Amino acid sequence: MISEHTAELLFEGAIAEEYEMLMRICPPAAEISQRVGKFVANWTPPYPAEQLNLLEIGCGTGITTACLLAGREDVLIESVDNATAMLSQARQNLTAALAMKRLRLIENDALSYLQEIPDASVDIVASAYTLHNFLLGYRQRVLKEVLRVLKPGGLFVNGDRYAVDDAAEHLKNTQQEVKDYFRVFSEMNRIDLLEQWIVHLFSDESEEHIMRLGPALEAMTGIGFQDIRVHFRDGVNALVSAVKS
Ligand SMILES: C[S@@+](CC[C@H](N)C(=O)[O-])C[C@H]1O[C@@H](n2cnc3c(N)ncnc32)[C@H](O)[C@@H]1O
């Protein structure tokens, strides 16, 4: 049995090596990455700061990282991910930012890395499509650590898959997603990828993982985040922000 506090390695093999296929099965994902980048670009810290440090949780191949880098020049980014195959693509996709030392990629599990960070030392924590992959207890611990490491006034922004609270509507959405997976991967004759994404979807949808919007926001309130807001919602895809007071 897996402990609900375990960090899992969900991105290996074909699903990792061809991760950017996600654009085909979930077109809103790219839009959410851009929204995360724009949200950070437009954020003004409530304290004077010439440079901001940002921790990205789960950079994957660097799709959202690129949006964060493009959004503002005064930000130094550390991106943590626990999948070697994803990070090696991020290294290739983000060579300029790495060379300029605007970005550091860290291979580690998110919780272990957060636990090494001093209290109140980070301006921004950003993430996209990563927290929904976590087991519930692990996610709760990660969020507690995010609040601990943020400076007072610091920002947390997450663009992610938040399940629709109405179970019947969520089921309908998920069934449509499955149909879309079959259509896209059959057209490409990639039954191997279809299998991997369906298996992955079962993980996301399981009771130990599913991140429903209402309970997720309540959990953040319980942890102590302030000014929790949902800025955008399209089916399961949502942009959520909060601050540390
Ligand atoms: C769905 S991908 C999203 C990637 C990227 N943020 C994007 O917007 O395309 C989720 C990423 O989170 C990483 N991840 C999942 N669980 C993790 C954990 N416990 N610690 C660190 N990274 C994790 C995976 O390896 C994967 O690269």
PDB file of C-alpha atoms and ligand atoms in Angstrom:
ATOM      1  CA  MET A   1       0.000   0.000   0.000  1.00  0.00           C
ATOM      2  CA  ILE A   2       1.298   3.503  -0.820  1.00  0.00           C
ATOM      3  CA  SER A   3       1.368   5.967   2.057  1.00  0.00           C
ATOM      4  CA  GLU A   4      -0.649   9.065   1.257  1.00  0.00           C
ATOM      5  CA  HIS A   5       2.494  11.043   2.083  1.00  0.00           C
ATOM      6  CA  THR A   6       4.636   9.370  -0.573  1.00  0.00           C
ATOM      7  CA  ALA A   7       6.220  11.242  -3.473  1.00  0.00           C
ATOM      8  CA  GLU A   8       5.438   9.235  -6.597  1.00  0.00           C
ATOM      9  CA  LEU A   9       7.389   9.066  -9.847  1.00  0.00           C
ATOM     10  CA  LEU A  10       4.622   9.362 -12.437  1.00  0.00           C
ATOM     11  CA  PHE A  11       6.522  10.655 -15.456  1.00  0.00           C
ATOM     12  CA  GLU A  12       8.791   7.982 -16.903  1.00  0.00           C
ATOM     13  CA  GLY A  13       9.021   6.228 -20.280  1.00  0.00           C
ATOM     14  CA  ALA A  14       6.944   7.352 -23.274  1.00  0.00           C
ATOM     15  CA  ILE A  15       4.610   9.635 -21.312  1.00  0.00           C
ATOM     16  CA  ALA A  16       7.667  11.647 -20.186  1.00  0.00           C
ATOM     17  CA  GLU A  17       9.657  11.410 -23.404  1.00  0.00           C
ATOM     18  CA  GLU A  18       6.660  12.611 -25.418  1.00  0.00           C
ATOM     19  CA  TYR A  19       5.120  14.785 -22.721  1.00  0.00           C
ATOM     20  CA  GLU A  20       4.446  17.664 -25.078  1.00  0.00           C
ATOM     21  CA  MET A  21       1.760  15.501 -26.670  1.00  0.00           C
ATOM     22  CA  LEU A  22      -0.321  16.923 -23.815  1.00  0.00           C
ATOM     23  CA  MET A  23      -0.943  19.949 -26.037  1.00  0.00           C
ATOM     24  CA  ARG A  24      -2.903  17.672 -28.349  1.00  0.00           C
ATOM     25  CA  ILE A  25      -5.068  16.049 -25.670  1.00  0.00           C
ATOM     26  CA  CYS A  26      -5.429  19.063 -23.386  1.00  0.00           C
ATOM     27  CA  PRO A  27      -5.181  22.303 -25.391  1.00  0.00           C
ATOM     28  CA  PRO A  28      -6.162  24.453 -22.336  1.00  0.00           C
ATOM     29  CA  ALA A  29      -2.938  23.379 -20.561  1.00  0.00           C
ATOM     30  CA  ALA A  30      -0.766  25.678 -22.703  1.00  0.00           C
ATOM     31  CA  GLU A  31      -3.155  28.546 -22.023  1.00  0.00           C
ATOM     32  CA  ILE A  32      -2.960  27.932 -18.270  1.00  0.00           C
ATOM     33  CA  SER A  33       0.863  27.995 -18.451  1.00  0.00           C
ATOM     34  CA  GLN A  34       0.648  31.386 -20.115  1.00  0.00           C
ATOM     35  CA  ARG A  35      -1.806  32.602 -17.495  1.00  0.00           C
ATOM     36  CA  VAL A  36       0.589  31.562 -14.720  1.00  0.00           C
ATOM     37  CA  GLY A  37       3.389  33.509 -16.452  1.00  0.00           C
ATOM     38  CA  LYS A  38       1.209  36.590 -16.946  1.00  0.00           C
ATOM     39  CA  PHE A  39      -0.097  36.494 -13.397  1.00  0.00           C
ATOM     40  CA  VAL A  40       3.443  36.518 -12.031  1.00  0.00           C
ATOM     41  CA  ALA A  41       4.463  39.216 -14.530  1.00  0.00           C
ATOM     42  CA  ASN A  42       1.679  41.507 -13.305  1.00  0.00           C
ATOM     43  CA  TRP A  43       2.177  40.859  -9.599  1.00  0.00           C
ATOM     44  CA  THR A  44       3.633  43.621  -7.462  1.00  0.00           C
ATOM     45  CA  PRO A  45       5.144  42.550  -4.163  1.00  0.00           C
ATOM     46  CA  PRO A  46       3.846  44.540  -1.172  1.00  0.00           C
ATOM     47  CA  TYR A  47       7.463  45.283  -0.174  1.00  0.00           C
ATOM     48  CA  PRO A  48      10.385  46.882  -2.014  1.00  0.00           C
ATOM     49  CA  ALA A  49      12.330  44.311  -4.062  1.00  0.00           C
ATOM     50  CA  GLU A  50      14.791  44.764  -6.921  1.00  0.00           C
ATOM     51  CA  GLN A  51      14.903  41.079  -7.652  1.00  0.00           C
ATOM     52  CA  LEU A  52      12.417  38.336  -6.884  1.00  0.00           C
ATOM     53  CA  ASN A  53      13.170  34.705  -6.233  1.00  0.00           C
ATOM     54  CA  LEU A  54      10.670  32.176  -7.466  1.00  0.00           C
ATOM     55  CA  LEU A  55      10.379  28.487  -6.749  1.00  0.00           C
ATOM     56  CA  GLU A  56       8.585  26.454  -9.385  1.00  0.00           C
ATOM     57  CA  ILE A  57       7.205  23.095  -8.282  1.00  0.00           C
ATOM     58  CA  GLY A  58       7.240  20.472 -11.049  1.00  0.00           C
ATOM     59  CA  CYS A  59       8.741  22.248 -14.062  1.00  0.00           C
ATOM     60  CA  GLY A  60       8.417  19.187 -16.309  1.00  0.00           C
ATOM     61  CA  THR A  61       9.795  19.973 -19.759  1.00  0.00           C
ATOM     62  CA  GLY A  62       9.740  23.705 -18.999  1.00  0.00           C
ATOM     63  CA  ILE A  63       6.520  24.849 -20.684  1.00  0.00           C
ATOM     64  CA  THR A  64       5.394  27.006 -17.741  1.00  0.00           C
ATOM     65  CA  THR A  65       8.978  27.888 -16.783  1.00  0.00           C
ATOM     66  CA  ALA A  66       9.402  29.525 -20.205  1.00  0.00           C
ATOM     67  CA  CYS A  67       6.263  31.619 -19.596  1.00  0.00           C
ATOM     68  CA  LEU A  68       7.550  32.662 -16.165  1.00  0.00           C
ATOM     69  CA  LEU A  69      10.929  33.659 -17.617  1.00  0.00           C
ATOM     70  CA  ALA A  70       9.314  35.587 -20.470  1.00  0.00           C
ATOM     71  CA  GLY A  71       6.965  37.399 -18.104  1.00  0.00           C
ATOM     72  CA  ARG A  72       9.483  39.370 -16.079  1.00  0.00           C
ATOM     73  CA  GLU A  73      13.227  39.914 -16.106  1.00  0.00           C
ATOM     74  CA  ASP A  74      13.639  40.635 -12.401  1.00  0.00           C
ATOM     75  CA  VAL A  75      12.974  37.053 -11.391  1.00  0.00           C
ATOM     76  CA  LEU A  76      15.441  34.288 -10.538  1.00  0.00           C
ATOM     77  CA  ILE A  77      13.877  30.860 -10.807  1.00  0.00           C
ATOM     78  CA  GLU A  78      14.608  27.553  -9.129  1.00  0.00           C
ATOM     79  CA  SER A  79      12.542  24.734 -10.620  1.00  0.00           C
ATOM     80  CA  VAL A  80      12.283  21.397  -8.882  1.00  0.00           C
ATOM     81  CA  ASP A  81      11.132  18.173 -10.507  1.00  0.00           C
ATOM     82  CA  ASN A  82      11.669  14.529  -9.586  1.00  0.00           C
ATOM     83  CA  ALA A  83      11.639  13.055 -13.130  1.00  0.00           C
ATOM     84  CA  THR A  84      14.981  12.751 -14.932  1.00  0.00           C
ATOM     85  CA  ALA A  85      13.332  12.365 -18.354  1.00  0.00           C
ATOM     86  CA  MET A  86      11.341  15.597 -17.894  1.00  0.00           C
ATOM     87  CA  LEU A  87      14.309  17.583 -16.601  1.00  0.00           C
ATOM     88  CA  SER A  88      16.556  16.568 -19.477  1.00  0.00           C
ATOM     89  CA  GLN A  89      14.023  18.089 -21.896  1.00  0.00           C
ATOM     90  CA  ALA A  90      13.752  21.214 -19.712  1.00  0.00           C
ATOM     91  CA  ARG A  91      17.558  21.541 -19.901  1.00  0.00           C
ATOM     92  CA  GLN A  92      17.370  21.520 -23.713  1.00  0.00           C
ATOM     93  CA  ASN A  93      14.338  23.801 -23.915  1.00  0.00           C
ATOM     94  CA  LEU A  94      15.668  26.443 -21.524  1.00  0.00           C
ATOM     95  CA  THR A  95      19.365  26.637 -22.437  1.00  0.00           C
ATOM     96  CA  ALA A  96      19.502  30.445 -22.658  1.00  0.00           C
ATOM     97  CA  ALA A  97      18.017  31.033 -19.190  1.00  0.00           C
ATOM     98  CA  LEU A  98      20.302  28.373 -17.716  1.00  0.00           C
ATOM     99  CA  ALA A  99      23.365  29.951 -19.351  1.00  0.00           C
ATOM    100  CA  MET A 100      22.348  33.379 -18.032  1.00  0.00           C
ATOM    101  CA  LYS A 101      21.865  31.890 -14.556  1.00  0.00           C
ATOM    102  CA  ARG A 102      18.287  33.127 -14.466  1.00  0.00           C
ATOM    103  CA  LEU A 103      17.220  29.525 -13.887  1.00  0.00           C
ATOM    104  CA  ARG A 104      18.419  26.578 -11.854  1.00  0.00           C
ATOM    105  CA  LEU A 105      16.924  23.120 -12.378  1.00  0.00           C
ATOM    106  CA  ILE A 106      16.875  20.806  -9.391  1.00  0.00           C
ATOM    107  CA  GLU A 107      16.229  17.086  -9.507  1.00  0.00           C
ATOM    108  CA  ASN A 108      14.494  16.288  -6.241  1.00  0.00           C
ATOM    109  CA  ASP A 109      11.114  15.531  -4.841  1.00  0.00           C
ATOM    110  CA  ALA A 110       9.197  18.725  -4.153  1.00  0.00           C
ATOM    111  CA  LEU A 111       8.592  18.137  -0.447  1.00  0.00           C
ATOM    112  CA  SER A 112      12.192  17.162   0.323  1.00  0.00           C
ATOM    113  CA  TYR A 113      13.438  20.242  -1.493  1.00  0.00           C
ATOM    114  CA  LEU A 114      10.969  22.585   0.214  1.00  0.00           C
ATOM    115  CA  GLN A 115      12.038  21.205   3.601  1.00  0.00           C
ATOM    116  CA  GLU A 116      15.599  22.432   2.914  1.00  0.00           C
ATOM    117  CA  ILE A 117      14.470  26.031   2.266  1.00  0.00           C
ATOM    118  CA  PRO A 118      14.656  28.553   5.156  1.00  0.00           C
ATOM    119  CA  ASP A 119      11.471  30.141   6.542  1.00  0.00           C
ATOM    120  CA  ALA A 120      10.165  33.314   4.864  1.00  0.00           C
ATOM    121  CA  SER A 121      12.824  33.374   2.133  1.00  0.00           C
ATOM    122  CA  VAL A 122      10.885  33.007  -1.150  1.00  0.00           C
ATOM    123  CA  ASP A 123       8.949  35.764  -2.960  1.00  0.00           C
ATOM    124  CA  ILE A 124       6.872  33.569  -5.279  1.00  0.00           C
ATOM    125  CA  VAL A 125       5.979  29.888  -5.486  1.00  0.00           C
ATOM    126  CA  ALA A 126       4.453  28.956  -8.846  1.00  0.00           C
ATOM    127  CA  SER A 127       3.287  25.672 -10.273  1.00  0.00           C
ATOM    128  CA  ALA A 128       1.280  24.206 -13.137  1.00  0.00           C
ATOM    129  CA  TYR A 129      -0.365  20.813 -13.502  1.00  0.00           C
ATOM    130  CA  THR A 130       1.735  19.274 -10.744  1.00  0.00           C
ATOM    131  CA  LEU A 131      -0.138  19.484  -7.445  1.00  0.00           C
ATOM    132  CA  HIS A 132      -3.058  17.442  -8.805  1.00  0.00           C
ATOM    133  CA  ASN A 133      -0.601  14.555  -9.303  1.00  0.00           C
ATOM    134  CA  PHE A 134       0.192  14.437  -5.587  1.00  0.00           C
ATOM    135  CA  LEU A 135      -1.327  12.091  -3.058  1.00  0.00           C
ATOM    136  CA  LEU A 136      -3.637  14.064  -0.725  1.00  0.00           C
ATOM    137  CA  GLY A 137      -1.443  13.909   2.389  1.00  0.00           C
ATOM    138  CA  TYR A 138       1.672  14.756   0.394  1.00  0.00           C
ATOM    139  CA  ARG A 139      -0.091  17.737  -1.229  1.00  0.00           C
ATOM    140  CA  GLN A 140      -1.158  19.005   2.181  1.00  0.00           C
ATOM    141  CA  ARG A 141       2.440  18.812   3.439  1.00  0.00           C
ATOM    142  CA  VAL A 142       3.765  20.541   0.316  1.00  0.00           C
ATOM    143  CA  LEU A 143       1.262  23.395   0.741  1.00  0.00           C
ATOM    144  CA  LYS A 144       2.223  23.819   4.411  1.00  0.00           C
ATOM    145  CA  GLU A 145       5.857  24.069   3.348  1.00  0.00           C
ATOM    146  CA  VAL A 146       4.971  26.563   0.593  1.00  0.00           C
ATOM    147  CA  LEU A 147       3.368  28.822   3.202  1.00  0.00           C
ATOM    148  CA  ARG A 148       6.349  28.419   5.529  1.00  0.00           C
ATOM    149  CA  VAL A 149       8.964  29.336   2.898  1.00  0.00           C
ATOM    150  CA  LEU A 150       7.069  32.327   1.466  1.00  0.00           C
ATOM    151  CA  LYS A 151       7.989  35.781   2.718  1.00  0.00           C
ATOM    152  CA  PRO A 152       5.133  37.670   4.403  1.00  0.00           C
ATOM    153  CA  GLY A 153       3.261  39.193   1.439  1.00  0.00           C
ATOM    154  CA  GLY A 154       4.680  36.518  -0.898  1.00  0.00           C
ATOM    155  CA  LEU A 155       2.623  34.949  -3.681  1.00  0.00           C
ATOM    156  CA  PHE A 156       1.518  31.398  -4.419  1.00  0.00           C
ATOM    157  CA  VAL A 157       0.057  30.788  -7.878  1.00  0.00           C
ATOM    158  CA  ASN A 158      -1.091  27.470  -9.252  1.00  0.00           C
ATOM    159  CA  GLY A 159      -2.573  26.688 -12.663  1.00  0.00           C
ATOM    160  CA  ASP A 160      -3.831  23.157 -12.418  1.00  0.00           C
ATOM    161  CA  ARG A 161      -6.383  20.449 -12.911  1.00  0.00           C
ATOM    162  CA  TYR A 162      -8.990  21.073 -10.212  1.00  0.00           C
ATOM    163  CA  ALA A 163     -11.803  18.535 -10.413  1.00  0.00           C
ATOM    164  CA  VAL A 164     -15.291  20.005 -10.732  1.00  0.00           C
ATOM    165  CA  ASP A 165     -17.084  19.770  -7.365  1.00  0.00           C
ATOM    166  CA  ASP A 166     -20.310  18.497  -8.919  1.00  0.00           C
ATOM    167  CA  ALA A 167     -19.529  14.776  -9.282  1.00  0.00           C
ATOM    168  CA  ALA A 168     -21.952  14.205 -12.189  1.00  0.00           C
ATOM    169  CA  GLU A 169     -20.540  17.128 -14.158  1.00  0.00           C
ATOM    170  CA  HIS A 170     -16.996  16.023 -13.405  1.00  0.00           C
ATOM    171  CA  LEU A 171     -17.746  12.495 -14.620  1.00  0.00           C
ATOM    172  CA  LYS A 172     -19.170  13.900 -17.857  1.00  0.00           C
ATOM    173  CA  ASN A 173     -16.018  16.002 -18.372  1.00  0.00           C
ATOM    174  CA  THR A 174     -13.778  13.017 -17.683  1.00  0.00           C
ATOM    175  CA  GLN A 175     -15.701  10.820 -20.106  1.00  0.00           C
ATOM    176  CA  GLN A 176     -15.260  13.497 -22.774  1.00  0.00           C
ATOM    177  CA  GLU A 177     -11.519  13.614 -21.993  1.00  0.00           C
ATOM    178  CA  VAL A 178     -11.271   9.847 -22.474  1.00  0.00           C
ATOM    179  CA  LYS A 179     -13.057  10.129 -25.827  1.00  0.00           C
ATOM    180  CA  ASP A 180     -10.606  12.870 -26.860  1.00  0.00           C
ATOM    181  CA  TYR A 181      -7.625  10.712 -25.850  1.00  0.00           C
ATOM    182  CA  PHE A 182      -8.925   7.858 -28.014  1.00  0.00           C
ATOM    183  CA  ARG A 183      -9.535  10.158 -30.972  1.00  0.00           C
ATOM    184  CA  VAL A 184      -6.116  11.877 -30.826  1.00  0.00           C
ATOM    185  CA  PHE A 185      -3.992   8.789 -30.179  1.00  0.00           C
ATOM    186  CA  SER A 186      -5.909   6.579 -32.628  1.00  0.00           C
ATOM    187  CA  GLU A 187      -5.389   9.179 -35.357  1.00  0.00           C
ATOM    188  CA  MET A 188      -1.655   9.031 -34.604  1.00  0.00           C
ATOM    189  CA  ASN A 189      -1.691   5.265 -34.243  1.00  0.00           C
ATOM    190  CA  ARG A 190      -0.110   5.625 -30.774  1.00  0.00           C
ATOM    191  CA  ILE A 191      -1.943   3.052 -28.675  1.00  0.00           C
ATOM    192  CA  ASP A 192       1.122   2.865 -26.394  1.00  0.00           C
ATOM    193  CA  LEU A 193       0.682   6.533 -25.419  1.00  0.00           C
ATOM    194  CA  LEU A 194      -3.076   6.155 -25.164  1.00  0.00           C
ATOM    195  CA  GLU A 195      -2.545   3.398 -22.601  1.00  0.00           C
ATOM    196  CA  GLN A 196      -0.107   5.501 -20.563  1.00  0.00           C
ATOM    197  CA  TRP A 197      -2.321   8.598 -20.494  1.00  0.00           C
ATOM    198  CA  ILE A 198      -5.389   6.558 -19.527  1.00  0.00           C
ATOM    199  CA  VAL A 199      -3.431   4.916 -16.704  1.00  0.00           C
ATOM    200  CA  HIS A 200      -2.254   8.383 -15.643  1.00  0.00           C
ATOM    201  CA  LEU A 201      -5.825   9.707 -15.706  1.00  0.00           C
ATOM    202  CA  PHE A 202      -6.897   6.854 -13.401  1.00  0.00           C
ATOM    203  CA  SER A 203      -4.243   8.019 -10.950  1.00  0.00           C
ATOM    204  CA  ASP A 204      -5.410  11.665 -11.121  1.00  0.00           C
ATOM    205  CA  GLU A 205      -9.021  10.618 -10.651  1.00  0.00           C
ATOM    206  CA  SER A 206      -8.440   8.217  -7.736  1.00  0.00           C
ATOM    207  CA  GLU A 207      -9.747   9.174  -4.295  1.00  0.00           C
ATOM    208  CA  GLU A 208      -6.155   9.296  -2.967  1.00  0.00           C
ATOM    209  CA  HIS A 209      -5.199  11.975  -5.520  1.00  0.00           C
ATOM    210  CA  ILE A 210      -8.207  13.852  -6.850  1.00  0.00           C
ATOM    211  CA  MET A 211      -7.935  17.615  -6.244  1.00  0.00           C
ATOM    212  CA  ARG A 212     -11.495  18.968  -6.134  1.00  0.00           C
ATOM    213  CA  LEU A 213     -11.660  22.736  -6.313  1.00  0.00           C
ATOM    214  CA  GLY A 214     -13.852  23.414  -3.242  1.00  0.00           C
ATOM    215  CA  PRO A 215     -11.970  21.112  -0.838  1.00  0.00           C
ATOM    216  CA  ALA A 216      -8.620  22.312  -2.267  1.00  0.00           C
ATOM    217  CA  LEU A 217      -9.486  25.937  -1.479  1.00  0.00           C
ATOM    218  CA  GLU A 218     -10.754  24.951   1.990  1.00  0.00           C
ATOM    219  CA  ALA A 219      -7.511  23.084   2.655  1.00  0.00           C
ATOM    220  CA  MET A 220      -5.525  26.185   1.689  1.00  0.00           C
ATOM    221  CA  THR A 221      -7.629  28.305   4.053  1.00  0.00           C
ATOM    222  CA  GLY A 222      -7.057  25.752   6.822  1.00  0.00           C
ATOM    223  CA  ILE A 223      -3.289  25.890   6.249  1.00  0.00           C
ATOM    224  CA  GLY A 224      -3.353  29.687   6.595  1.00  0.00           C
ATOM    225  CA  PHE A 225      -3.154  31.109   3.054  1.00  0.00           C
ATOM    226  CA  GLN A 226      -4.874  34.479   2.656  1.00  0.00           C
ATOM    227  CA  ASP A 227      -6.683  36.170  -0.208  1.00  0.00           C
ATOM    228  CA  ILE A 228      -7.317  32.853  -1.991  1.00  0.00           C
ATOM    229  CA  ARG A 229      -8.796  33.521  -5.426  1.00  0.00           C
ATOM    230  CA  VAL A 230      -9.842  31.606  -8.509  1.00  0.00           C
ATOM    231  CA  HIS A 231      -9.046  33.834 -11.482  1.00  0.00           C
ATOM    232  CA  PHE A 232      -9.974  31.529 -14.317  1.00  0.00           C
ATOM    233  CA  ARG A 233     -11.836  28.281 -14.748  1.00  0.00           C
ATOM    234  CA  ASP A 234     -12.497  26.231 -17.880  1.00  0.00           C
ATOM    235  CA  GLY A 235     -13.777  22.770 -16.970  1.00  0.00           C
ATOM    236  CA  VAL A 236     -11.106  21.236 -14.760  1.00  0.00           C
ATOM    237  CA  ASN A 237      -8.467  23.816 -15.711  1.00  0.00           C
ATOM    238  CA  ALA A 238      -8.145  26.648 -13.222  1.00  0.00           C
ATOM    239  CA  LEU A 239      -5.819  29.380 -12.058  1.00  0.00           C
ATOM    240  CA  VAL A 240      -5.664  29.854  -8.290  1.00  0.00           C
ATOM    241  CA  SER A 241      -3.627  32.348  -6.312  1.00  0.00           C
ATOM    242  CA  ALA A 242      -3.112  33.112  -2.647  1.00  0.00           C
ATOM    243  CA  VAL A 243      -0.753  35.115  -0.476  1.00  0.00           C
ATOM    244  CA  LYS A 244       0.957  34.755   2.858  1.00  0.00           C
ATOM    245  CA  SER A 245      -0.073  37.528   5.216  1.00  0.00           C
TER     246      SER A 245
HETATM  247  C1  LIG B   1       1.946  17.233 -15.600  1.00  0.00           C
HETATM  248  S1  LIG B   1       3.623  17.660 -15.439  1.00  0.00           S
HETATM  249  C2  LIG B   1       3.554  19.439 -15.552  1.00  0.00           C
HETATM  250  C3  LIG B   1       4.835  20.036 -16.040  1.00  0.00           C
HETATM  251  C4  LIG B   1       4.894  21.552 -16.187  1.00  0.00           C
HETATM  252  N1  LIG B   1       4.646  22.248 -14.949  1.00  0.00           N
HETATM  253  C5  LIG B   1       3.985  22.074 -17.267  1.00  0.00           C
HETATM  254  O1  LIG B   1       3.286  23.043 -17.005  1.00  0.00           O
HETATM  255  O2  LIG B   1       3.999  21.533 -18.370  1.00  0.00           O
HETATM  256  C6  LIG B   1       3.929  17.403 -13.718  1.00  0.00           C
HETATM  257  C7  LIG B   1       5.395  17.443 -13.366  1.00  0.00           C
HETATM  258  O3  LIG B   1       5.504  17.363 -11.951  1.00  0.00           O
HETATM  259  C8  LIG B   1       6.556  16.495 -11.626  1.00  0.00           C
HETATM  260  N2  LIG B   1       6.297  15.912 -10.304  1.00  0.00           N
HETATM  261  C9  LIG B   1       5.272  15.100  -9.954  1.00  0.00           C
HETATM  262  N3  LIG B   1       5.373  14.755  -8.655  1.00  0.00           N
HETATM  263  C10 LIG B   1       6.485  15.382  -8.186  1.00  0.00           C
HETATM  264  C11 LIG B   1       7.116  15.442  -6.912  1.00  0.00           C
HETATM  265  N4  LIG B   1       6.638  14.769  -5.877  1.00  0.00           N
HETATM  266  N5  LIG B   1       8.223  16.180  -6.776  1.00  0.00           N
HETATM  267  C12 LIG B   1       8.739  16.878  -7.836  1.00  0.00           C
HETATM  268  N6  LIG B   1       8.189  16.859  -9.059  1.00  0.00           N
HETATM  269  C13 LIG B   1       7.076  16.129  -9.232  1.00  0.00           C
HETATM  270  C14 LIG B   1       6.542  15.444 -12.719  1.00  0.00           C
HETATM  271  O4  LIG B   1       7.783  14.793 -12.845  1.00  0.00           O
HETATM  272  C15 LIG B   1       6.180  16.276 -13.934  1.00  0.00           C
HETATM  273  O5  LIG B   1       7.329  16.737 -14.597  1.00  0.00           O
END
